[in-house]
Coordinates of N, CA and C in Angstrom, one line a residue:
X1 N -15.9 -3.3 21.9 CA -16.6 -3.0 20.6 C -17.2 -1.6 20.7
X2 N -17.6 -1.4 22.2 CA -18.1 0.1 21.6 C -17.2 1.3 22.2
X3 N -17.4 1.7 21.3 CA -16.2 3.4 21.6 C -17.0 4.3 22.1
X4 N -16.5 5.3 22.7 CA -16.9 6.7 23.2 C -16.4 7.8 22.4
X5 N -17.4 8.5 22.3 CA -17.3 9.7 21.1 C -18.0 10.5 22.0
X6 N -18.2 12.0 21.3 CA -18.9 13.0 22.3 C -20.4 12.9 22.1
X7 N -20.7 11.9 20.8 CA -22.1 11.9 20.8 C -22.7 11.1 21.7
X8 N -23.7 10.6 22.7 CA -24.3 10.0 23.6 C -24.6 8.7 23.4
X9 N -25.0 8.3 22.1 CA -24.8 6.9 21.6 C -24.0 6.7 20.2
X10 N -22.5 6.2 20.4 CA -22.2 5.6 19.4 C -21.7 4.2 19.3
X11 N -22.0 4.0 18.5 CA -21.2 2.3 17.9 C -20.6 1.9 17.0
X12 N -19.4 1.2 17.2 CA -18.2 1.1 16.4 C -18.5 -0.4 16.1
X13 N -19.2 -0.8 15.1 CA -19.1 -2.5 14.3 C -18.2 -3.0 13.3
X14 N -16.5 -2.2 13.2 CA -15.5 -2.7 12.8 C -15.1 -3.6 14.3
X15 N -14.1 -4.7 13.2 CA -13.8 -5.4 14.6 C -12.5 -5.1 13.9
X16 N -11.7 -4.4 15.0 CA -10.1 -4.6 15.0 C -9.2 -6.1 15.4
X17 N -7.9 -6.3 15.0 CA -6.8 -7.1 15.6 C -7.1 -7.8 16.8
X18 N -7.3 -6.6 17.6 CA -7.3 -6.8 19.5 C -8.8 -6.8 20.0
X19 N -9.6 -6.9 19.6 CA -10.9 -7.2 19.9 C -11.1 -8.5 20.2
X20 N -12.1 -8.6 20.9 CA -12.4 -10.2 21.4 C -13.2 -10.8 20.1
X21 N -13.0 -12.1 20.0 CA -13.6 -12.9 18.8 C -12.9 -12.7 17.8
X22 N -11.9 -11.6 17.1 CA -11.1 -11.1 15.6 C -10.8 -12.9 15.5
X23 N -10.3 -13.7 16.5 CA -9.3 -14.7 15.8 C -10.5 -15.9 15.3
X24 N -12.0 -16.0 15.8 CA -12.4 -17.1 15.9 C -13.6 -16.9 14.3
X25 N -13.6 -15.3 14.0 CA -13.9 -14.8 12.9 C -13.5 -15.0 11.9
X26 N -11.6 -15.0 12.1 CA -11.0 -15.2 10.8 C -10.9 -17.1 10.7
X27 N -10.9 -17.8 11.2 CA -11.2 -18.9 11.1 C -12.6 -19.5 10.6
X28 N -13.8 -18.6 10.9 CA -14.9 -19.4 10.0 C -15.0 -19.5 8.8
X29 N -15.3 -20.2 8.5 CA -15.5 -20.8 6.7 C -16.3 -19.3 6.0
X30 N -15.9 -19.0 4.6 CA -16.9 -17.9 4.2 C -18.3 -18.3 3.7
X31 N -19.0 -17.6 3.4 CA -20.5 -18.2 3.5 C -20.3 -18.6 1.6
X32 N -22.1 -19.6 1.3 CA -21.5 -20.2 0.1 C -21.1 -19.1 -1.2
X33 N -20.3 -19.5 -2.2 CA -20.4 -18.8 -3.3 C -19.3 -17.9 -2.9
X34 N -19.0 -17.3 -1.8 CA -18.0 -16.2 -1.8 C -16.4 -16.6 -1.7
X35 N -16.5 -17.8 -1.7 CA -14.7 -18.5 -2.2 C -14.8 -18.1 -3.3
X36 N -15.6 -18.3 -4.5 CA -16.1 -18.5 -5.9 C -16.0 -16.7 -6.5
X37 N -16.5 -15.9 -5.5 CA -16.5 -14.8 -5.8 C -14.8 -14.3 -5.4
X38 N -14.8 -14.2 -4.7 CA -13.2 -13.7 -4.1 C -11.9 -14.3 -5.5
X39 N -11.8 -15.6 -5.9 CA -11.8 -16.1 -7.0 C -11.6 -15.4 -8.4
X40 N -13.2 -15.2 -8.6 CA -13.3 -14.6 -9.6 C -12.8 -12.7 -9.6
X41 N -12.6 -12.2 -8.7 CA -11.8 -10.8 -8.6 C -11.0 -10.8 -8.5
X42 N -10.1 -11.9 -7.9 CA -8.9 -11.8 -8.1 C -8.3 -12.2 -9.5
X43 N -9.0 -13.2 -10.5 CA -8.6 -12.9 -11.5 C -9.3 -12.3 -12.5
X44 N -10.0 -11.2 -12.2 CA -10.2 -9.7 -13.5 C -9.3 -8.9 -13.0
X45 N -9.2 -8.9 -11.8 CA -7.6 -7.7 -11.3 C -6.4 -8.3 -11.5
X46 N -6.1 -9.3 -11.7 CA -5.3 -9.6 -12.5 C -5.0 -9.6 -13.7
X47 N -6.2 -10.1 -14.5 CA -6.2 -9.5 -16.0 C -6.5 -7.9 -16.5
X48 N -6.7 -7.1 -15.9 CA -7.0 -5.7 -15.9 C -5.6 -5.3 -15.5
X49 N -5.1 -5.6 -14.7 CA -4.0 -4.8 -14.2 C -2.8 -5.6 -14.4
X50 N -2.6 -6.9 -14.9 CA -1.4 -7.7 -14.7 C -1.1 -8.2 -13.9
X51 N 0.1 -8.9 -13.6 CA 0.9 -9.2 -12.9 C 1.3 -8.3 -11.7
X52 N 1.9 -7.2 -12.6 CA 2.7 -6.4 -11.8 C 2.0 -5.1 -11.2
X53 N 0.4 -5.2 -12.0 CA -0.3 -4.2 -11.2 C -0.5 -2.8 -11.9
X54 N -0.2 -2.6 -13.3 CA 0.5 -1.5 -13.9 C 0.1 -2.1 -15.1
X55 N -1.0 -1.2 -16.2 CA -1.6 -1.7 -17.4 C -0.5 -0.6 -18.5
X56 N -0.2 -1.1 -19.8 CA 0.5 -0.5 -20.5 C 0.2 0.1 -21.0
X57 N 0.2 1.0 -22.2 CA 0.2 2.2 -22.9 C -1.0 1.6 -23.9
X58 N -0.4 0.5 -24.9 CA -0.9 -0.2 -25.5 C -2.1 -1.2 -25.7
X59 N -2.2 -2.1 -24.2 CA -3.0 -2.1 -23.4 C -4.6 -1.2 -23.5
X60 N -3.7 -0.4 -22.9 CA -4.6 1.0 -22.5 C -5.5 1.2 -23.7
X61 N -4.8 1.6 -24.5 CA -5.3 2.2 -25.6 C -6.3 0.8 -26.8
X62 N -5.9 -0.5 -26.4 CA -6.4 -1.4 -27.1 C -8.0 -1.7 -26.7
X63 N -7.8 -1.6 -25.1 CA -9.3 -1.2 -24.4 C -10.4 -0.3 -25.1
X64 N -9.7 0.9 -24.5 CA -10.3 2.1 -24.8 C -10.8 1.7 -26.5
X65 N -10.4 1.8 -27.4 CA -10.7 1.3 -28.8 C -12.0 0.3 -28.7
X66 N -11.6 -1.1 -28.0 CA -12.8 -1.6 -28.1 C -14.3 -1.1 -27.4
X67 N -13.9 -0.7 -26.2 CA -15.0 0.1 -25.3 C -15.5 1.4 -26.8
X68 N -14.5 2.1 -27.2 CA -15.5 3.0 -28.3 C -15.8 1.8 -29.3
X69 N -15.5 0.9 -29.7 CA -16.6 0.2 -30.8 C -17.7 -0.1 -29.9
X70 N -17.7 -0.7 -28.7 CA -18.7 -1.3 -28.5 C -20.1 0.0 -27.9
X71 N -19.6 1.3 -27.9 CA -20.6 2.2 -27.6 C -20.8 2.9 -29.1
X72 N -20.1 2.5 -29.8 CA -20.6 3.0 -31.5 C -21.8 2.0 -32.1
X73 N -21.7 0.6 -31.7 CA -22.3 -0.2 -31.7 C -23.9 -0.3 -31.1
X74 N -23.5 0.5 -29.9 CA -24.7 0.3 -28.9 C -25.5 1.6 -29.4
X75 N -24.7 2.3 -29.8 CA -25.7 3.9 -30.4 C -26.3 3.7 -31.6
X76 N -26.0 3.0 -32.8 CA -26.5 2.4 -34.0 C -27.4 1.6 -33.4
X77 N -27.4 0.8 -32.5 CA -28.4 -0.2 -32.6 C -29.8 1.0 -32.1
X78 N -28.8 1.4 -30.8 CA -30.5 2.7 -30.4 C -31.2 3.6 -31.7
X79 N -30.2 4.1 -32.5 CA -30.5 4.6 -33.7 C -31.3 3.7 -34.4
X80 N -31.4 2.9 -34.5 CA -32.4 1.6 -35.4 C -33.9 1.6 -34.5
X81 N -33.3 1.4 -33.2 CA -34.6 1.0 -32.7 C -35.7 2.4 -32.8
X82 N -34.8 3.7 -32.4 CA -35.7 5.0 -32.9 C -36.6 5.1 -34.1
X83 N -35.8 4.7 -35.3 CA -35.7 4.9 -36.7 C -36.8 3.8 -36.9
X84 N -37.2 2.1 -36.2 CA -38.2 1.9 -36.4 C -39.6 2.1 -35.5
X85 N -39.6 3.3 -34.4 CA -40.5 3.6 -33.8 C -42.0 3.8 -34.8
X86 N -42.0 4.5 -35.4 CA -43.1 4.7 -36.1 C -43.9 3.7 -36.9
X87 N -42.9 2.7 -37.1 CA -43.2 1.5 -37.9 C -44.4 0.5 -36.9
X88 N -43.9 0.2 -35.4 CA -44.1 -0.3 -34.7 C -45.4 0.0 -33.9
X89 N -45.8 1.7 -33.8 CA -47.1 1.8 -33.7 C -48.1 2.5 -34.9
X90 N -47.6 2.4 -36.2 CA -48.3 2.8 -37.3 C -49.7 1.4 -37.1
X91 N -49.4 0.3 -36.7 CA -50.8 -0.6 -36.7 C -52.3 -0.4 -35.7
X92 N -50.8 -0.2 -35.0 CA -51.9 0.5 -33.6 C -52.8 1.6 -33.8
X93 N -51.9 2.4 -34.6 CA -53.0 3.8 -34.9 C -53.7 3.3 -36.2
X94 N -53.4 2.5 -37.2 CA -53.9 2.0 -38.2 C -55.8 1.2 -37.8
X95 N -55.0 0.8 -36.5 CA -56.3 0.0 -36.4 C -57.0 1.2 -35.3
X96 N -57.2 1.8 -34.9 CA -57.9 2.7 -33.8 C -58.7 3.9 -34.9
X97 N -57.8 3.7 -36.4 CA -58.5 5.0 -37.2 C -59.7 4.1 -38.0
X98 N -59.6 2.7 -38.1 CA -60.5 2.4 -38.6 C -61.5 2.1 -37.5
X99 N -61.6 1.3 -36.4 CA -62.3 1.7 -35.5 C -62.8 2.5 -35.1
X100 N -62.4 4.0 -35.1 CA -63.1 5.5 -35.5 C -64.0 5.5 -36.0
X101 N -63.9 4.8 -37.3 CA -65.4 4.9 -38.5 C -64.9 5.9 -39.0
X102 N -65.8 6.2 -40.1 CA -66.0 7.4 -41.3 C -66.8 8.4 -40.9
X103 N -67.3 8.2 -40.0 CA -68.4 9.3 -39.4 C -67.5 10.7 -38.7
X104 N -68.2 12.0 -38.7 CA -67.7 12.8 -38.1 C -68.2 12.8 -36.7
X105 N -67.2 12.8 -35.6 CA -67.3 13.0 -34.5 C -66.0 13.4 -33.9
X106 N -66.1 13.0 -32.4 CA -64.9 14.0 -31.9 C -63.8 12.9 -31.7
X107 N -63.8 11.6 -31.5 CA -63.1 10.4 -31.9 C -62.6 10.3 -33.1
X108 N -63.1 10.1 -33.7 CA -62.7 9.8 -35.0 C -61.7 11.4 -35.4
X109 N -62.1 12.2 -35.2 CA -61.0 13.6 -35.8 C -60.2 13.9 -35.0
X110 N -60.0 13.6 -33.4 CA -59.0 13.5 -32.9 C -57.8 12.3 -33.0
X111 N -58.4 11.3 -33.5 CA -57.6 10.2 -33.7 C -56.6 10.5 -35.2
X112 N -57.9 10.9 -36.0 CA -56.8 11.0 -37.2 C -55.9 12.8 -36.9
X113 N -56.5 13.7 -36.7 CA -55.3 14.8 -36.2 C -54.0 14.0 -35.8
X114 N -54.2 13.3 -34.6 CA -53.0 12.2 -34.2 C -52.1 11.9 -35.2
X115 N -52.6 11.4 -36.4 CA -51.9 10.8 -37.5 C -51.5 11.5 -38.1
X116 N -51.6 12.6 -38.4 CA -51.5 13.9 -39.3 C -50.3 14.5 -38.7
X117 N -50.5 15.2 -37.3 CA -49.9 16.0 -36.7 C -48.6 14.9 -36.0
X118 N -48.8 14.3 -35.8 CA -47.7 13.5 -34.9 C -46.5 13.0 -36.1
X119 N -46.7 12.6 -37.2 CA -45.6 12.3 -38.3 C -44.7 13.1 -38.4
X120 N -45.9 14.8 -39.0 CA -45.1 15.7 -39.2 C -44.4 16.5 -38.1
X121 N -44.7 16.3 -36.6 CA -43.8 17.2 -35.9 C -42.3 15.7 -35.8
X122 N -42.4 14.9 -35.9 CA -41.1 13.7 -36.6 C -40.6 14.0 -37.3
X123 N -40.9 14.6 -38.4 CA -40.3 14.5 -39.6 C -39.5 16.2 -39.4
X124 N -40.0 16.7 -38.8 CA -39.2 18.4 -39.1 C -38.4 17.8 -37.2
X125 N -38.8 17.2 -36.8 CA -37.4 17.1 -35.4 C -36.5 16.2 -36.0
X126 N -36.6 15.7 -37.0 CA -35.5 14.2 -37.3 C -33.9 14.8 -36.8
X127 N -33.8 15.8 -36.8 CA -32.6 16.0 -36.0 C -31.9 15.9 -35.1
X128 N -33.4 16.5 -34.2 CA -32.9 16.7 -32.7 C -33.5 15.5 -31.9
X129 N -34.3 14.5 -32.7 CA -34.3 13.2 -31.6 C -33.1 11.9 -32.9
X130 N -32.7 12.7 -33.0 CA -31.2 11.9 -33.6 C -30.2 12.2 -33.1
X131 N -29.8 13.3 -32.4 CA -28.9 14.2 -31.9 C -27.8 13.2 -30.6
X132 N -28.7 12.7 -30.0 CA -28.1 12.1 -29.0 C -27.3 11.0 -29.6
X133 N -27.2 10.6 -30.4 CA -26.9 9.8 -31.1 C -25.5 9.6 -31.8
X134 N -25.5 10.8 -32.5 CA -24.7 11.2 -32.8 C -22.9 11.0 -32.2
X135 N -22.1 10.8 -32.8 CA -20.8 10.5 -32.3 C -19.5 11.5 -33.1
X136 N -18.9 12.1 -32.2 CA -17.5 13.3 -32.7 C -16.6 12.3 -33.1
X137 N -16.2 11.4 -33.3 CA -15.4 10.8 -34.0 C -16.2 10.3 -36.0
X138 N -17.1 10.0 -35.5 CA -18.1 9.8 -37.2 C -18.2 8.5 -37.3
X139 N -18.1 7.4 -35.8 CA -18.2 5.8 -36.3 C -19.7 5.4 -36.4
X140 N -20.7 6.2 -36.2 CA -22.1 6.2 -36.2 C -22.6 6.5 -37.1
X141 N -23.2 5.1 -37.9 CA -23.6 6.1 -39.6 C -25.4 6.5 -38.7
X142 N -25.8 7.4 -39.6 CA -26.7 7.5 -38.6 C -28.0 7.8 -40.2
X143 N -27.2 7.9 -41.2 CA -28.0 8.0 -42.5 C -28.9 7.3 -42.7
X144 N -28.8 5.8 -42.5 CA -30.0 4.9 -42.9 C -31.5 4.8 -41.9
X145 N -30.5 5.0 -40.0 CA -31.7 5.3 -39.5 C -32.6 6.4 -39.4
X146 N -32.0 7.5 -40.3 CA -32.9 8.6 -40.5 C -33.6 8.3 -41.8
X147 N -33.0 7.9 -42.8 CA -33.9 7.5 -43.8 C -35.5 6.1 -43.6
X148 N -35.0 5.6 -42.8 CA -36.0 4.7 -42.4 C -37.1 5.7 -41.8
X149 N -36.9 6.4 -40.4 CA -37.3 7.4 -39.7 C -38.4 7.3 -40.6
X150 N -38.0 8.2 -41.4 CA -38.6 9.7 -42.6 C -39.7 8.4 -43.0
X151 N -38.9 7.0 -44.2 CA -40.3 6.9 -44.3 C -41.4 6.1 -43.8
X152 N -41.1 5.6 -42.6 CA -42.0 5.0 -41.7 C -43.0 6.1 -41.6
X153 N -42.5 7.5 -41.1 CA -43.7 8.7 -41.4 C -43.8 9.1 -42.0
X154 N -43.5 8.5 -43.2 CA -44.4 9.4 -44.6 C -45.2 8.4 -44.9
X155 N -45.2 7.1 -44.5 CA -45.9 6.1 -44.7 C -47.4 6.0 -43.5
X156 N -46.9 6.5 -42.3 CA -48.1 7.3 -41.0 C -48.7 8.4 -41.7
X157 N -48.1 9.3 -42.1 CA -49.0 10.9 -42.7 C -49.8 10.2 -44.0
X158 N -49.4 9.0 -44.7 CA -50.5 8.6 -45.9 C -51.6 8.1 -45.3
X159 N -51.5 7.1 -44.6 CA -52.6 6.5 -43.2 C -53.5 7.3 -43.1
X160 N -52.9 8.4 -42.5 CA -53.9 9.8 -42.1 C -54.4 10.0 -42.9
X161 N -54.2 10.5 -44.3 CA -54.7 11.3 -45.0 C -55.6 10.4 -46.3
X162 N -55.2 9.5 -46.3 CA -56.2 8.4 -46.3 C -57.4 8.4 -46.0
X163 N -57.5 8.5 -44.4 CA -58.3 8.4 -43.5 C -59.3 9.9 -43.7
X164 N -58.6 10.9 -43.8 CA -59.3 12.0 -44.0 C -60.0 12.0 -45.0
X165 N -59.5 11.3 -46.1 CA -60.3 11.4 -47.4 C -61.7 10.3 -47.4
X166 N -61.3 9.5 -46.5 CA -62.5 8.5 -46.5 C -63.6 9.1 -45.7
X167 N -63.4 9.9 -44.6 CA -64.5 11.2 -44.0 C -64.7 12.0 -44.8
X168 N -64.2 12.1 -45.8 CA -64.4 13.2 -47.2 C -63.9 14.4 -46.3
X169 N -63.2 14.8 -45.7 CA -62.6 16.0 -45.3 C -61.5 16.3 -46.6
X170 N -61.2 15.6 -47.2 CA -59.9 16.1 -48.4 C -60.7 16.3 -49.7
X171 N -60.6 17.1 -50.1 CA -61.3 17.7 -51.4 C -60.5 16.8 -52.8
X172 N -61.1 15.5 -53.1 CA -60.3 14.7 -53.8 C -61.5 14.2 -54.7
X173 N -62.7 14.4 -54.8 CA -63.8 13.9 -56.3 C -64.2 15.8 -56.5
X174 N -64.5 15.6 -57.6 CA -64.9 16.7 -58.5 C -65.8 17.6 -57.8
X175 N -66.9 17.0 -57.0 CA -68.2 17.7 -56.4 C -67.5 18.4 -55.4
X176 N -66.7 18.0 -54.9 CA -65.5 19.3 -53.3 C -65.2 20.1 -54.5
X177 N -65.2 20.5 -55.5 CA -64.7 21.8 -56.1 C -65.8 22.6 -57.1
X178 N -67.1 21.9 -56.6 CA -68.2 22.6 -57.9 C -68.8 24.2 -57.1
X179 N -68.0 24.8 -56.1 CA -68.4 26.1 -55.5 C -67.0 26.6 -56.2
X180 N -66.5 26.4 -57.0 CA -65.9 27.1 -57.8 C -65.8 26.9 -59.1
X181 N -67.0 26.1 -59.8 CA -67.0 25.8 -61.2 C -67.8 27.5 -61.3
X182 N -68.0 28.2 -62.5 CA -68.2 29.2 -63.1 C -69.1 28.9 -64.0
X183 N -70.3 29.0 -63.8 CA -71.7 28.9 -64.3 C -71.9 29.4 -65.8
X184 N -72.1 29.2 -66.9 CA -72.2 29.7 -67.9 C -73.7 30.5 -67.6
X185 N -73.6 32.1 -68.1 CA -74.4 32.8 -68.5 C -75.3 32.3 -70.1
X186 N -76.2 32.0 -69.9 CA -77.5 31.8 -71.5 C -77.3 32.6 -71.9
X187 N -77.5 32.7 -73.5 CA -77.5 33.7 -73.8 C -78.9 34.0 -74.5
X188 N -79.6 32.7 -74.8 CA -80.8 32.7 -75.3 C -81.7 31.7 -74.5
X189 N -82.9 32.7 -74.5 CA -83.7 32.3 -73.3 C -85.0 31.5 -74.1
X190 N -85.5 30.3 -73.8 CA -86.7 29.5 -74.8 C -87.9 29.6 -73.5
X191 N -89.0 29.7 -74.3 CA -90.5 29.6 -72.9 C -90.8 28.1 -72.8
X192 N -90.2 27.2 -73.9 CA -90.4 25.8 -74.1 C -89.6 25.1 -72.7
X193 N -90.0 24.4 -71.9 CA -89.6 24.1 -70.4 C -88.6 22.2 -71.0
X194 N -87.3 22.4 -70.7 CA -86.8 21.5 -70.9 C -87.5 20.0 -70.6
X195 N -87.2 19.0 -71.1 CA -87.9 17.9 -70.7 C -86.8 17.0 -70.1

């Protein structure tokens, strides 16, 4: 069993023909399950390859075909599960913005920036975290999971801005615009003091 090589310790744990034990090795029973496995590879190599060992043209190509449905398949489904990402933690931020409160602090306006800023840098990449997705043959509709995308965050950027308006940061009642109402000048002046 062990061989000599120029390295100072080697060991050779193939067992050849002419080795002592080869015959009493191929006689032991294989351990459980691996009758069952040996079994089962000999027949997917036989159905992969035939009989004769040698897969046809036809064959070939009827594979390949389904192997691309089943990766056109698998990229739509990832395309869905992208497309409902936003959907899935819009509650989570839904509920952490009302948890925030209405009050100004540094919580509460970092959380909603979050909501604000995170939709919209989604909404202008819808491209490039679609991209991978994408398939050069065209069997990947990829239209609906972008449409979903979009409005899952346009339905996040309302959240936000919602939220902003309930801290009154968005100029949405009359009084956020009375530094630009234009004062009427009198033109007639009374000493009688209004009542």
């Amino acid at each position: 069993m062990a061989k000599t090589s120029n390295k100072r310790w080697s060991l050779d744990l193939n067992i050849k023909e002419f080795d002592v034990g080869h015959s009493k090795l191929q006689n032991t029973p294989p351990p459980l399950g691996m009758r069952r496995v040996a079994a089962l590879e000999k027949k997917n190599h036989q159905q992969m390859y035939g009989k004769k060992g040698v897969i046809s043209n036809e064959e070939l190509s009827a594979k390949e075909k389904t192997r691309a449905l089943a990766i056109a398949k698998k990229k739509s489904s990832m395309a869905m599960g992208l497309a409902t990402g936003p959907g899935k933690s819009l509650f989570m931020n839904g509920f952490m913005m009302y948890m925030s409160g209405s009050t100004l602090n540094m919580w509460s306006i970092s959380v909603t920036g979050m909501s604000i800023m995170t939709p919209l840098k989604n909404m202008f990449g819808i491209s490039s975290q679609f991209k991978r997705f994408e398939d050069s043959s065209g069997k990947v509709d990829l239209q609906m999971p972008k449409l979903i995308f979009l409005a899952l965050n346009l339905l996040w950027l309302c959240v936000g801005l919602y939220k902003m308006s309930k801290m009154r940061l968005l100029p949405t009642v009359s009084a956020d615009w009375s530094g630009r109402v234009v004062w009427k000048e009198l033109m007639e002046v009374s000493s009688i003091p209004p009542l």
